[in-house]
mmCIF file of C-alpha atoms in Angstrom:
data_model
loop_
_atom_site.group_PDB
_atom_site.id
_atom_site.type_symbol
_atom_site.label_atom_id
_atom_site.label_comp_id
_atom_site.label_asym_id
_atom_site.label_seq_id
_atom_site.Cartn_x
_atom_site.Cartn_y
_atom_site.Cartn_z
ATOM 1 C CA ALA A 1 0.000 0.000 0.000
ATOM 2 C CA ALA A 2 2.883 2.388 0.766
ATOM 3 C CA LEU A 3 4.422 1.838 -2.667
ATOM 4 C CA GLU A 4 1.114 2.465 -4.394
ATOM 5 C CA LYS A 5 0.479 5.651 -2.388
ATOM 6 C CA ALA A 6 3.995 7.028 -2.966
ATOM 7 C CA THR A 7 3.880 6.187 -6.668
ATOM 8 C CA ARG A 8 0.489 7.841 -7.163
ATOM 9 C CA ALA A 9 1.988 11.041 -5.707
ATOM 10 C CA GLU A 10 4.783 11.116 -8.304
ATOM 11 C CA PRO A 11 4.681 13.715 -11.082
ATOM 12 C CA GLY A 12 3.404 12.128 -14.276
ATOM 13 C CA CYS A 13 1.610 9.224 -12.582
ATOM 14 C CA ILE A 14 -1.911 9.057 -13.956
ATOM 15 C CA ASP A 15 -2.795 5.682 -12.425
ATOM 16 C CA TYR A 16 -1.004 2.890 -10.540
ATOM 17 C CA VAL A 17 -2.904 -0.197 -9.386
ATOM 18 C CA PHE A 18 -2.087 -3.625 -7.954
ATOM 19 C CA SER A 19 -4.755 -6.298 -8.364
ATOM 20 C CA ALA A 20 -5.126 -10.034 -7.845
ATOM 21 C CA GLU A 21 -6.694 -12.121 -10.584
ATOM 22 C CA LEU A 22 -10.032 -13.629 -9.567
ATOM 23 C CA HIS A 23 -9.295 -16.936 -11.312
ATOM 24 C CA ASN A 24 -5.703 -17.083 -10.018
ATOM 25 C CA PRO A 25 -5.274 -15.340 -6.647
ATOM 26 C CA THR A 26 -1.518 -16.072 -6.615
ATOM 27 C CA SER A 27 -1.095 -13.829 -9.654
ATOM 28 C CA ILE A 28 -0.732 -10.083 -9.193
ATOM 29 C CA ARG A 29 -1.077 -7.522 -11.950
ATOM 30 C CA VAL A 30 0.351 -4.039 -11.813
ATOM 31 C CA ILE A 31 -1.287 -1.538 -14.129
ATOM 32 C CA GLU A 32 0.648 1.687 -14.631
ATOM 33 C CA HIS A 33 -0.386 4.768 -16.603
ATOM 34 C CA TRP A 34 2.241 7.484 -17.026
ATOM 35 C CA SER A 35 2.055 10.826 -18.784
ATOM 36 C CA ASP A 36 5.210 10.023 -20.742
ATOM 37 C CA VAL A 37 8.277 7.779 -20.833
ATOM 38 C CA ASP A 38 10.379 10.295 -18.898
ATOM 39 C CA ALA A 39 7.966 10.119 -15.943
ATOM 40 C CA LEU A 40 8.215 6.314 -16.006
ATOM 41 C CA LYS A 41 12.028 6.474 -16.085
ATOM 42 C CA LYS A 42 12.015 8.807 -13.066
ATOM 43 C CA HIS A 43 9.656 6.402 -11.267
ATOM 44 C CA LEU A 44 12.076 3.522 -11.851
ATOM 45 C CA ALA A 45 14.776 5.484 -9.994
ATOM 46 C CA MET A 46 12.633 6.377 -6.954
ATOM 47 C CA PRO A 47 13.712 5.169 -3.483
ATOM 48 C CA HIS A 48 10.288 3.641 -2.720
ATOM 49 C CA LEU A 49 10.583 1.457 -5.833
ATOM 50 C CA ALA A 50 14.093 0.384 -4.801
ATOM 51 C CA ALA A 51 12.691 -0.665 -1.404
ATOM 52 C CA PHE A 52 9.963 -2.695 -3.141
ATOM 53 C CA GLN A 53 12.537 -4.380 -5.383
ATOM 54 C CA ALA A 54 14.667 -5.238 -2.331
ATOM 55 C CA ALA A 55 11.616 -6.814 -0.683
ATOM 56 C CA LEU A 56 11.045 -8.908 -3.816
ATOM 57 C CA ARG A 57 14.658 -10.092 -3.746
ATOM 58 C CA SER A 58 14.154 -11.160 -0.117
ATOM 59 C CA ASN A 59 10.912 -12.977 -0.993
ATOM 60 C CA PRO A 60 11.235 -13.897 -4.663
ATOM 61 C CA PRO A 61 8.113 -14.936 -6.560
ATOM 62 C CA LYS A 62 8.043 -18.384 -8.153
ATOM 63 C CA GLY A 63 8.022 -16.703 -11.540
ATOM 64 C CA THR A 64 7.551 -13.383 -13.216
ATOM 65 C CA GLN A 65 6.210 -12.267 -16.536
ATOM 66 C CA ILE A 66 6.541 -8.639 -17.522
ATOM 67 C CA LYS A 67 4.733 -7.157 -20.486
ATOM 68 C CA MET A 68 4.713 -3.520 -21.494
ATOM 69 C CA PHE A 69 2.093 -2.015 -23.759
ATOM 70 C CA GLU A 70 1.742 1.438 -25.193
ATOM 71 C CA ALA A 71 -1.858 2.393 -25.830
ATOM 72 C CA THR A 72 -3.622 5.223 -27.581
ATOM 73 C CA GLU A 73 -6.933 6.428 -26.185
ATOM 74 C CA LYS A 74 -9.826 6.170 -28.626
ATOM 75 C CA PRO A 75 -13.273 7.733 -28.228
ATOM 76 C CA TYR A 76 -16.018 5.359 -27.221
ATOM 77 C CA PRO A 77 -18.468 4.725 -28.637
ATOM 78 C CA PRO A 78 -16.665 5.022 -31.974
ATOM 79 C CA GLN A 79 -17.776 8.007 -33.955
#
């Protein structure tokens, strides 16, 4: 919760959410929405993220899968 709160306060953070999958509660998804790539790069250098990464090293997950997508907002319903 502390990581999520600190990250949401960062400049350029539009949204930052952790969620568990309903069909697989051992799987966690992190959804991040940044104003631009520079804001994301600054986030990756933040002390609160380093603390989170250290905690993961101390308690490593059984596996990880990282995917990054770049999306363009489209009006809905389509016009």
